[in-house]
Each structure stands twice: as C-alpha cells, then as structure tokens.
C-alpha cells in the first residue's frame, strides 16, 4: 500500500493561496525529497499532512487512511520532525522521549527500550541524561529524529530539519534517515537545499504552491545540473 497519497490538495490563508492542486505519492521504503525555495509551500503541506490544519480541498491518505475521514489511524503511523524545534529544553533527553512515548501509549519498559535503541543508532546515547538545553543544535536535531521514530512509525515527515546545521551534521542526519528506508521506513524530506538531493531519490519540486516537476532525481539533471534545472523550474534562472 502506498505510504502517502496527496490528491488535488489546495489550501489558502485569506486571499493568499499557499497550495494549488498539489498531487504526489510516497511509495513504501522510498526517500522522497520535497524541494522548493523558501515560501514555496513546503511547511503548509507538512502542516496539512500532520493534521495541524484541515485541508480546504483535496485528500491526504496515509497507508490508505484518509486524514479527512479517518485521521486517528492515519496519524498513528506517522513520525514528524517539524521545522521549528519542539523539545523541552529543561527536560533531559530521556525525559523528552518518555513524554512522547506516553502520548503514543508505549509502556515505560517499551519506551526505555526504544529510546536506548534510537539514541544508540544516532550516536548520542551517552547524552541521554543531559538536559536538552546543554546540547548543540545538531545534537538536538538528532534527539528529534529519535523521538519521531520512537513509536516505530511507517512514514516519517521531516521539514527543513537540517537548517542551521553544519555540513557534517546535515550529512549524518541524512545518512541515518536514508538507512532507515532500507528497513521499510518511508520518508518525505522537505528542504530548500539542493545538496541534500541524491540521484536515487524521488523528487518533487514545489514552487509558489504547485508541483513543477516530479520523478527520479537523477532524471531532472540528465541534460545538465540539478541547480540549473531547479532555477529554470522556479523561474530564477538568469
């Protein structure tokens, strides 16, 4: 079953149209990049998929469950890392994860087991009892990735999670999340950074609220560079 299906999605704020007739799909085990400049509508789309807003038009289905008519099972299989950090700075790493686990109905034993596993996979288990306030921006993002994966979701949505991180930090997060796709996780990775796209990725280019191109990332640059194709699609080429 397709992990995420978005069909004819439109949404606006007052007279401003944020998304216009957007359709895309994320297949099981796929790493799909939603690439667009700032203001393209990426965060609005993420907000609709995660239930922060109700779509004014169109449908969103997560593993067959419609966000409009069947939102609870749809959201149960979803992990999210939002653009703005949402960790409690005055709690420890473990306390942040325990709170999230409780919201998803995990027992204390299962929460502890899953927390240890995810923190070890991200190389930050030794900081589990530190307050989040003491962590660097890159380490905080790793904690947010661990938290999003804690309840073992089948679909992960990531919105500009690497903004503000150095090259090494961005590479580590991308490498980890891509490796999870090999274990069956499906990913929608929203970014404005072209260097986060690999040729094997699925790619959707979003600009001014509409999808301008979609397909295998390697195909968009078949007759040039990804940068040149992106600038042409977004009307920013010289």
PDB file of C-alpha atoms in Angstrom:
ATOM      1  CA  UNK A   1       0.000   0.000   0.000  1.00  0.00           C
ATOM      2  CA  UNK A   2       1.282   3.473  -0.877  1.00  0.00           C
ATOM      3  CA  UNK A   3       2.671   5.235   2.222  1.00  0.00           C
ATOM      4  CA  UNK A   4       1.373   8.706   1.407  1.00  0.00           C
ATOM      5  CA  UNK A   5      -1.029   9.861  -1.268  1.00  0.00           C
ATOM      6  CA  UNK A   6      -1.820  13.552  -1.742  1.00  0.00           C
ATOM      7  CA  UNK A   7      -4.504  14.297  -4.324  1.00  0.00           C
ATOM      8  CA  UNK A   8      -5.552  17.702  -5.648  1.00  0.00           C
ATOM      9  CA  UNK A   9      -4.562  19.446  -2.427  1.00  0.00           C
ATOM     10  CA  UNK A  10      -5.303  23.175  -2.242  1.00  0.00           C
ATOM     11  CA  UNK A  11      -5.144  25.474   0.761  1.00  0.00           C
ATOM     12  CA  UNK A  12      -5.040  29.193   1.415  1.00  0.00           C
ATOM     13  CA  UNK A  13      -4.841  31.764   4.161  1.00  0.00           C
ATOM     14  CA  UNK A  14      -7.313  34.527   3.449  1.00  0.00           C
ATOM     15  CA  UNK A  15      -6.706  35.680  -0.111  1.00  0.00           C
ATOM     16  CA  UNK A  16      -3.245  34.097  -0.258  1.00  0.00           C
ATOM     17  CA  UNK A  17      -3.126  30.721  -1.985  1.00  0.00           C
ATOM     18  CA  UNK A  18      -0.466  28.585  -0.249  1.00  0.00           C
ATOM     19  CA  UNK A  19      -1.014  25.354  -2.228  1.00  0.00           C
ATOM     20  CA  UNK A  20      -2.778  24.838  -5.531  1.00  0.00           C
ATOM     21  CA  UNK A  21      -3.857  21.402  -6.799  1.00  0.00           C
ATOM     22  CA  UNK A  22      -0.853  19.512  -5.381  1.00  0.00           C
ATOM     23  CA  UNK A  23      -0.677  15.769  -6.025  1.00  0.00           C
ATOM     24  CA  UNK A  24       2.168  13.411  -5.116  1.00  0.00           C
ATOM     25  CA  UNK A  25       2.777   9.953  -3.686  1.00  0.00           C
ATOM     26  CA  UNK A  26       5.435   8.363  -1.482  1.00  0.00           C
ATOM     27  CA  UNK A  27       5.911   4.634  -2.015  1.00  0.00           C
ATOM     28  CA  UNK A  28       6.826   2.219   0.810  1.00  0.00           C
ATOM     29  CA  UNK A  29      10.542   2.359   1.613  1.00  0.00           C
ATOM     30  CA  UNK A  30      11.084   5.436  -0.588  1.00  0.00           C
ATOM     31  CA  UNK A  31      13.061   8.542   0.289  1.00  0.00           C
ATOM     32  CA  UNK A  32      11.235  11.407  -1.385  1.00  0.00           C
ATOM     33  CA  UNK A  33      12.587  14.948  -1.365  1.00  0.00           C
ATOM     34  CA  UNK A  34      10.143  17.849  -1.448  1.00  0.00           C
ATOM     35  CA  UNK A  35      12.417  20.560  -2.818  1.00  0.00           C
ATOM     36  CA  UNK A  36      11.432  24.196  -3.000  1.00  0.00           C
ATOM     37  CA  UNK A  37      12.665  27.691  -2.196  1.00  0.00           C
ATOM     38  CA  UNK A  38      11.593  29.431   0.980  1.00  0.00           C
ATOM     39  CA  UNK A  39       7.908  30.319   0.729  1.00  0.00           C
ATOM     40  CA  UNK A  40       7.129  27.571  -1.788  1.00  0.00           C
ATOM     41  CA  UNK A  41       4.501  25.971   0.469  1.00  0.00           C
ATOM     42  CA  UNK A  42       6.511  23.109   1.955  1.00  0.00           C
ATOM     43  CA  UNK A  43       5.648  23.847   5.584  1.00  0.00           C
ATOM     44  CA  UNK A  44       1.959  24.326   4.731  1.00  0.00           C
ATOM     45  CA  UNK A  45       1.940  20.923   3.043  1.00  0.00           C
ATOM     46  CA  UNK A  46       3.628  19.326   6.061  1.00  0.00           C
ATOM     47  CA  UNK A  47       1.112  21.018   8.364  1.00  0.00           C
ATOM     48  CA  UNK A  48      -1.769  19.548   6.356  1.00  0.00           C
ATOM     49  CA  UNK A  49      -0.287  16.050   6.245  1.00  0.00           C
ATOM     50  CA  UNK A  50       0.337  16.082  10.003  1.00  0.00           C
ATOM     51  CA  UNK A  51      -3.112  17.372  10.879  1.00  0.00           C
ATOM     52  CA  UNK A  52      -2.167  20.817  12.145  1.00  0.00           C
ATOM     53  CA  UNK A  53      -4.536  22.273   9.524  1.00  0.00           C
ATOM     54  CA  UNK A  54      -7.556  20.780   7.808  1.00  0.00           C
ATOM     55  CA  UNK A  55      -7.194  20.876   4.033  1.00  0.00           C
ATOM     56  CA  UNK A  56      -9.696  23.134   2.303  1.00  0.00           C
ATOM     57  CA  UNK A  57      -9.670  20.991  -0.816  1.00  0.00           C
ATOM     58  CA  UNK A  58      -8.280  17.606  -1.784  1.00  0.00           C
ATOM     59  CA  UNK A  59      -7.423  14.425   0.099  1.00  0.00           C
ATOM     60  CA  UNK A  60      -4.471  13.076   2.082  1.00  0.00           C
ATOM     61  CA  UNK A  61      -4.172   9.336   2.731  1.00  0.00           C
ATOM     62  CA  UNK A  62      -1.540   7.707   4.925  1.00  0.00           C
ATOM     63  CA  UNK A  63      -1.358   3.965   4.253  1.00  0.00           C
ATOM     64  CA  UNK A  64      -4.924   4.082   2.998  1.00  0.00           C
ATOM     65  CA  UNK A  65      -6.372   6.110   5.886  1.00  0.00           C
ATOM     66  CA  UNK A  66      -7.828   9.470   4.903  1.00  0.00           C
ATOM     67  CA  UNK A  67      -6.893  12.459   7.052  1.00  0.00           C
ATOM     68  CA  UNK A  68     -10.344  13.832   6.349  1.00  0.00           C
ATOM     69  CA  UNK A  69     -12.457  10.846   7.393  1.00  0.00           C
ATOM     70  CA  UNK A  70     -10.101   8.573   9.335  1.00  0.00           C
ATOM     71  CA  UNK A  71      -7.393  10.747  10.928  1.00  0.00           C
ATOM     72  CA  UNK A  72      -6.507   8.757  14.075  1.00  0.00           C
ATOM     73  CA  UNK A  73      -5.133   5.604  12.371  1.00  0.00           C
ATOM     74  CA  UNK A  74      -3.518   7.810   9.750  1.00  0.00           C
ATOM     75  CA  UNK A  75      -1.592   9.790  12.368  1.00  0.00           C
ATOM     76  CA  UNK A  76      -0.733   6.674  14.396  1.00  0.00           C
ATOM     77  CA  UNK A  77       1.680   5.527  11.697  1.00  0.00           C
ATOM     78  CA  UNK A  78       3.310   8.921  11.278  1.00  0.00           C
ATOM     79  CA  UNK A  79       6.529  10.358  12.735  1.00  0.00           C
ATOM     80  CA  UNK A  80       7.280  14.075  12.332  1.00  0.00           C
ATOM     81  CA  UNK A  81      10.223  16.438  12.706  1.00  0.00           C
ATOM     82  CA  UNK A  82       8.969  19.991  12.353  1.00  0.00           C
ATOM     83  CA  UNK A  83      10.951  22.955  11.088  1.00  0.00           C
ATOM     84  CA  UNK A  84      10.787  24.710  14.459  1.00  0.00           C
ATOM     85  CA  UNK A  85      12.374  22.764  17.353  1.00  0.00           C
ATOM     86  CA  UNK A  86       9.798  21.391  19.790  1.00  0.00           C
ATOM     87  CA  UNK A  87      11.880  19.757  22.521  1.00  0.00           C
ATOM     88  CA  UNK A  88      11.507  20.896  26.134  1.00  0.00           C
ATOM     89  CA  UNK A  89      14.891  22.467  26.864  1.00  0.00           C
ATOM     90  CA  UNK A  90      14.617  21.973  30.627  1.00  0.00           C
ATOM     91  CA  UNK A  91      13.984  18.230  30.429  1.00  0.00           C
ATOM     92  CA  UNK A  92      16.656  15.630  29.795  1.00  0.00           C
ATOM     93  CA  UNK A  93      16.869  13.767  26.518  1.00  0.00           C
ATOM     94  CA  UNK A  94      15.330  10.679  28.140  1.00  0.00           C
ATOM     95  CA  UNK A  95      12.530  12.702  29.735  1.00  0.00           C
ATOM     96  CA  UNK A  96      11.619  14.249  26.375  1.00  0.00           C
ATOM     97  CA  UNK A  97      11.452  10.815  24.780  1.00  0.00           C
ATOM     98  CA  UNK A  98       9.475   9.338  27.692  1.00  0.00           C
ATOM     99  CA  UNK A  99       6.851  12.068  27.388  1.00  0.00           C
ATOM    100  CA  UNK A 100       6.467  11.409  23.658  1.00  0.00           C
ATOM    101  CA  UNK A 101       6.261   7.657  24.265  1.00  0.00           C
ATOM    102  CA  UNK A 102       3.485   8.150  26.798  1.00  0.00           C
ATOM    103  CA  UNK A 103       1.472  10.156  24.275  1.00  0.00           C
ATOM    104  CA  UNK A 104       1.663   7.172  21.926  1.00  0.00           C
ATOM    105  CA  UNK A 105       0.652   4.694  24.627  1.00  0.00           C
ATOM    106  CA  UNK A 106       4.014   2.935  24.977  1.00  0.00           C
ATOM    107  CA  UNK A 107       4.719   1.252  28.308  1.00  0.00           C
ATOM    108  CA  UNK A 108       7.652   2.539  30.357  1.00  0.00           C
ATOM    109  CA  UNK A 109       9.589  -0.625  29.600  1.00  0.00           C
ATOM    110  CA  UNK A 110       8.987  -0.380  25.859  1.00  0.00           C
ATOM    111  CA  UNK A 111       9.726   3.347  25.888  1.00  0.00           C
ATOM    112  CA  UNK A 112      13.056   2.792  27.624  1.00  0.00           C
ATOM    113  CA  UNK A 113      13.965   0.018  25.177  1.00  0.00           C
ATOM    114  CA  UNK A 114      13.046   2.063  22.118  1.00  0.00           C
ATOM    115  CA  UNK A 115      14.765   5.201  23.454  1.00  0.00           C
ATOM    116  CA  UNK A 116      18.026   3.347  24.024  1.00  0.00           C
ATOM    117  CA  UNK A 117      17.869   1.812  20.547  1.00  0.00           C
ATOM    118  CA  UNK A 118      17.222   5.074  18.694  1.00  0.00           C
ATOM    119  CA  UNK A 119      19.752   7.105  20.690  1.00  0.00           C
ATOM    120  CA  UNK A 120      22.425   4.465  20.102  1.00  0.00           C
ATOM    121  CA  UNK A 121      21.688   4.411  16.379  1.00  0.00           C
ATOM    122  CA  UNK A 122      22.144   8.189  16.277  1.00  0.00           C
ATOM    123  CA  UNK A 123      25.313   8.116  18.363  1.00  0.00           C
ATOM    124  CA  UNK A 124      24.014  10.147  21.309  1.00  0.00           C
ATOM    125  CA  UNK A 125      23.233   7.510  23.949  1.00  0.00           C
ATOM    126  CA  UNK A 126      25.916   8.967  26.234  1.00  0.00           C
ATOM    127  CA  UNK A 127      23.965  12.241  26.397  1.00  0.00           C
ATOM    128  CA  UNK A 128      20.651  10.637  27.367  1.00  0.00           C
ATOM    129  CA  UNK A 129      20.636  12.125  30.887  1.00  0.00           C
ATOM    130  CA  UNK A 130      21.741  15.601  29.821  1.00  0.00           C
ATOM    131  CA  UNK A 131      19.274  18.448  29.640  1.00  0.00           C
ATOM    132  CA  UNK A 132      18.430  19.362  26.071  1.00  0.00           C
ATOM    133  CA  UNK A 133      19.481  22.940  26.789  1.00  0.00           C
ATOM    134  CA  UNK A 134      23.103  21.773  27.039  1.00  0.00           C
ATOM    135  CA  UNK A 135      23.107  20.164  23.572  1.00  0.00           C
ATOM    136  CA  UNK A 136      24.250  21.749  20.333  1.00  0.00           C
ATOM    137  CA  UNK A 137      21.772  22.392  17.542  1.00  0.00           C
ATOM    138  CA  UNK A 138      22.917  19.302  15.684  1.00  0.00           C
ATOM    139  CA  UNK A 139      22.512  17.040  18.717  1.00  0.00           C
ATOM    140  CA  UNK A 140      19.060  18.450  19.412  1.00  0.00           C
ATOM    141  CA  UNK A 141      18.026  17.550  15.874  1.00  0.00           C
ATOM    142  CA  UNK A 142      19.276  14.010  16.425  1.00  0.00           C
ATOM    143  CA  UNK A 143      17.090  13.811  19.533  1.00  0.00           C
ATOM    144  CA  UNK A 144      14.104  14.998  17.485  1.00  0.00           C
ATOM    145  CA  UNK A 145      14.772  12.297  14.888  1.00  0.00           C
ATOM    146  CA  UNK A 146      14.978   9.695  17.672  1.00  0.00           C
ATOM    147  CA  UNK A 147      11.736  10.987  19.174  1.00  0.00           C
ATOM    148  CA  UNK A 148       9.935  10.871  15.808  1.00  0.00           C
ATOM    149  CA  UNK A 149      10.983   7.232  15.335  1.00  0.00           C
ATOM    150  CA  UNK A 150      10.268   6.153  18.908  1.00  0.00           C
ATOM    151  CA  UNK A 151       6.811   4.677  18.256  1.00  0.00           C
ATOM    152  CA  UNK A 152       8.105   2.833  15.167  1.00  0.00           C
ATOM    153  CA  UNK A 153       6.161   4.789  12.519  1.00  0.00           C
ATOM    154  CA  UNK A 154       5.971   3.637   8.925  1.00  0.00           C
ATOM    155  CA  UNK A 155       6.109   7.156   7.461  1.00  0.00           C
ATOM    156  CA  UNK A 156       8.467   9.936   8.548  1.00  0.00           C
ATOM    157  CA  UNK A 157       7.868  13.578   7.608  1.00  0.00           C
ATOM    158  CA  UNK A 158      10.848  15.921   8.005  1.00  0.00           C
ATOM    159  CA  UNK A 159      10.523  19.668   7.427  1.00  0.00           C
ATOM    160  CA  UNK A 160      13.811  21.564   6.983  1.00  0.00           C
ATOM    161  CA  UNK A 161      15.378  19.616   9.859  1.00  0.00           C
ATOM    162  CA  UNK A 162      18.947  20.430   8.809  1.00  0.00           C
ATOM    163  CA  UNK A 163      18.531  24.220   8.605  1.00  0.00           C
ATOM    164  CA  UNK A 164      21.310  25.876  10.585  1.00  0.00           C
ATOM    165  CA  UNK A 165      23.426  22.722  10.904  1.00  0.00           C
ATOM    166  CA  UNK A 166      26.963  22.396   9.605  1.00  0.00           C
ATOM    167  CA  UNK A 167      27.808  20.134   6.674  1.00  0.00           C
ATOM    168  CA  UNK A 168      28.848  17.212   8.885  1.00  0.00           C
ATOM    169  CA  UNK A 169      25.645  17.422  10.933  1.00  0.00           C
ATOM    170  CA  UNK A 170      23.437  17.526   7.841  1.00  0.00           C
ATOM    171  CA  UNK A 171      25.278  14.577   6.317  1.00  0.00           C
ATOM    172  CA  UNK A 172      24.857  12.473   9.465  1.00  0.00           C
ATOM    173  CA  UNK A 173      21.112  13.068   9.695  1.00  0.00           C
ATOM    174  CA  UNK A 174      20.544  12.358   6.017  1.00  0.00           C
ATOM    175  CA  UNK A 175      22.653   9.208   6.113  1.00  0.00           C
ATOM    176  CA  UNK A 176      20.764   7.885   9.134  1.00  0.00           C
ATOM    177  CA  UNK A 177      17.291   8.574   7.762  1.00  0.00           C
ATOM    178  CA  UNK A 178      18.168   7.142   4.348  1.00  0.00           C
ATOM    179  CA  UNK A 179      19.460   3.975   6.031  1.00  0.00           C
ATOM    180  CA  UNK A 180      16.063   3.580   7.710  1.00  0.00           C
ATOM    181  CA  UNK A 181      14.429   3.361   4.278  1.00  0.00           C
ATOM    182  CA  UNK A 182      16.297   0.112   3.802  1.00  0.00           C
ATOM    183  CA  UNK A 183      14.349  -1.191   6.795  1.00  0.00           C
ATOM    184  CA  UNK A 184      10.989  -0.229   5.284  1.00  0.00           C
ATOM    185  CA  UNK A 185      10.525   3.333   6.522  1.00  0.00           C
ATOM    186  CA  UNK A 186       9.011   5.774   4.005  1.00  0.00           C
ATOM    187  CA  UNK A 187      10.247   9.373   4.135  1.00  0.00           C
ATOM    188  CA  UNK A 188       9.093  12.756   2.858  1.00  0.00           C
ATOM    189  CA  UNK A 189      12.048  15.113   3.328  1.00  0.00           C
ATOM    190  CA  UNK A 190      11.239  18.806   2.779  1.00  0.00           C
ATOM    191  CA  UNK A 191      14.201  21.080   2.096  1.00  0.00           C
ATOM    192  CA  UNK A 192      15.432  24.069   0.097  1.00  0.00           C
ATOM    193  CA  UNK A 193      19.000  22.722  -0.062  1.00  0.00           C
ATOM    194  CA  UNK A 194      19.954  21.191  -3.379  1.00  0.00           C
ATOM    195  CA  UNK A 195      22.950  19.328  -1.960  1.00  0.00           C
ATOM    196  CA  UNK A 196      20.595  17.168   0.123  1.00  0.00           C
ATOM    197  CA  UNK A 197      19.225  15.535  -3.043  1.00  0.00           C
ATOM    198  CA  UNK A 198      20.784  12.296  -4.348  1.00  0.00           C
ATOM    199  CA  UNK A 199      20.200  10.881  -7.800  1.00  0.00           C
ATOM    200  CA  UNK A 200      18.408   7.797  -6.431  1.00  0.00           C
ATOM    201  CA  UNK A 201      15.839   9.888  -4.542  1.00  0.00           C
ATOM    202  CA  UNK A 202      12.317  10.540  -5.675  1.00  0.00           C
ATOM    203  CA  UNK A 203      11.945  14.284  -6.147  1.00  0.00           C
ATOM    204  CA  UNK A 204       9.071  16.756  -6.228  1.00  0.00           C
ATOM    205  CA  UNK A 205       9.899  20.401  -6.967  1.00  0.00           C
ATOM    206  CA  UNK A 206       7.431  22.767  -5.310  1.00  0.00           C
ATOM    207  CA  UNK A 207       7.239  26.439  -6.278  1.00  0.00           C
ATOM    208  CA  UNK A 208       4.594  29.044  -5.461  1.00  0.00           C
ATOM    209  CA  UNK A 209       2.300  26.355  -4.111  1.00  0.00           C
ATOM    210  CA  UNK A 210       2.320  23.981  -7.083  1.00  0.00           C
ATOM    211  CA  UNK A 211       4.379  20.965  -8.130  1.00  0.00           C
ATOM    212  CA  UNK A 212       6.562  21.976 -11.064  1.00  0.00           C
ATOM    213  CA  UNK A 213       8.324  18.643 -11.588  1.00  0.00           C
ATOM    214  CA  UNK A 214       8.216  15.121 -10.129  1.00  0.00           C
ATOM    215  CA  UNK A 215      10.195  11.983 -10.812  1.00  0.00           C
ATOM    216  CA  UNK A 216      13.550  10.332 -10.147  1.00  0.00           C
ATOM    217  CA  UNK A 217      16.062  12.950  -9.064  1.00  0.00           C
ATOM    218  CA  UNK A 218      18.630  11.603 -11.491  1.00  0.00           C
ATOM    219  CA  UNK A 219      16.346  12.366 -14.416  1.00  0.00           C
ATOM    220  CA  UNK A 220      15.891  16.069 -13.755  1.00  0.00           C
ATOM    221  CA  UNK A 221      19.575  16.749 -14.289  1.00  0.00           C
ATOM    222  CA  UNK A 222      20.019  14.345 -17.214  1.00  0.00           C
ATOM    223  CA  UNK A 223      20.791  17.208 -19.592  1.00  0.00           C
ATOM    224  CA  UNK A 224      22.593  19.483 -17.132  1.00  0.00           C
ATOM    225  CA  UNK A 225      22.904  20.092 -13.409  1.00  0.00           C
ATOM    226  CA  UNK A 226      20.265  19.861 -10.703  1.00  0.00           C
ATOM    227  CA  UNK A 227      20.908  23.506  -9.861  1.00  0.00           C
ATOM    228  CA  UNK A 228      20.266  24.652 -13.424  1.00  0.00           C
ATOM    229  CA  UNK A 229      17.074  22.592 -13.657  1.00  0.00           C
ATOM    230  CA  UNK A 230      15.844  23.879 -10.301  1.00  0.00           C
ATOM    231  CA  UNK A 231      16.479  27.513 -11.229  1.00  0.00           C
ATOM    232  CA  UNK A 232      14.660  27.016 -14.520  1.00  0.00           C
ATOM    233  CA  UNK A 233      11.643  25.412 -12.843  1.00  0.00           C
ATOM    234  CA  UNK A 234      11.384  28.123 -10.216  1.00  0.00           C
ATOM    235  CA  UNK A 235      11.870  30.956 -12.688  1.00  0.00           C
ATOM    236  CA  UNK A 236      15.083  32.148 -11.056  1.00  0.00           C
ATOM    237  CA  UNK A 237      17.480  31.386 -13.871  1.00  0.00           C
ATOM    238  CA  UNK A 238      19.400  34.336 -15.212  1.00  0.00           C
TER     239      UNK A 238
END
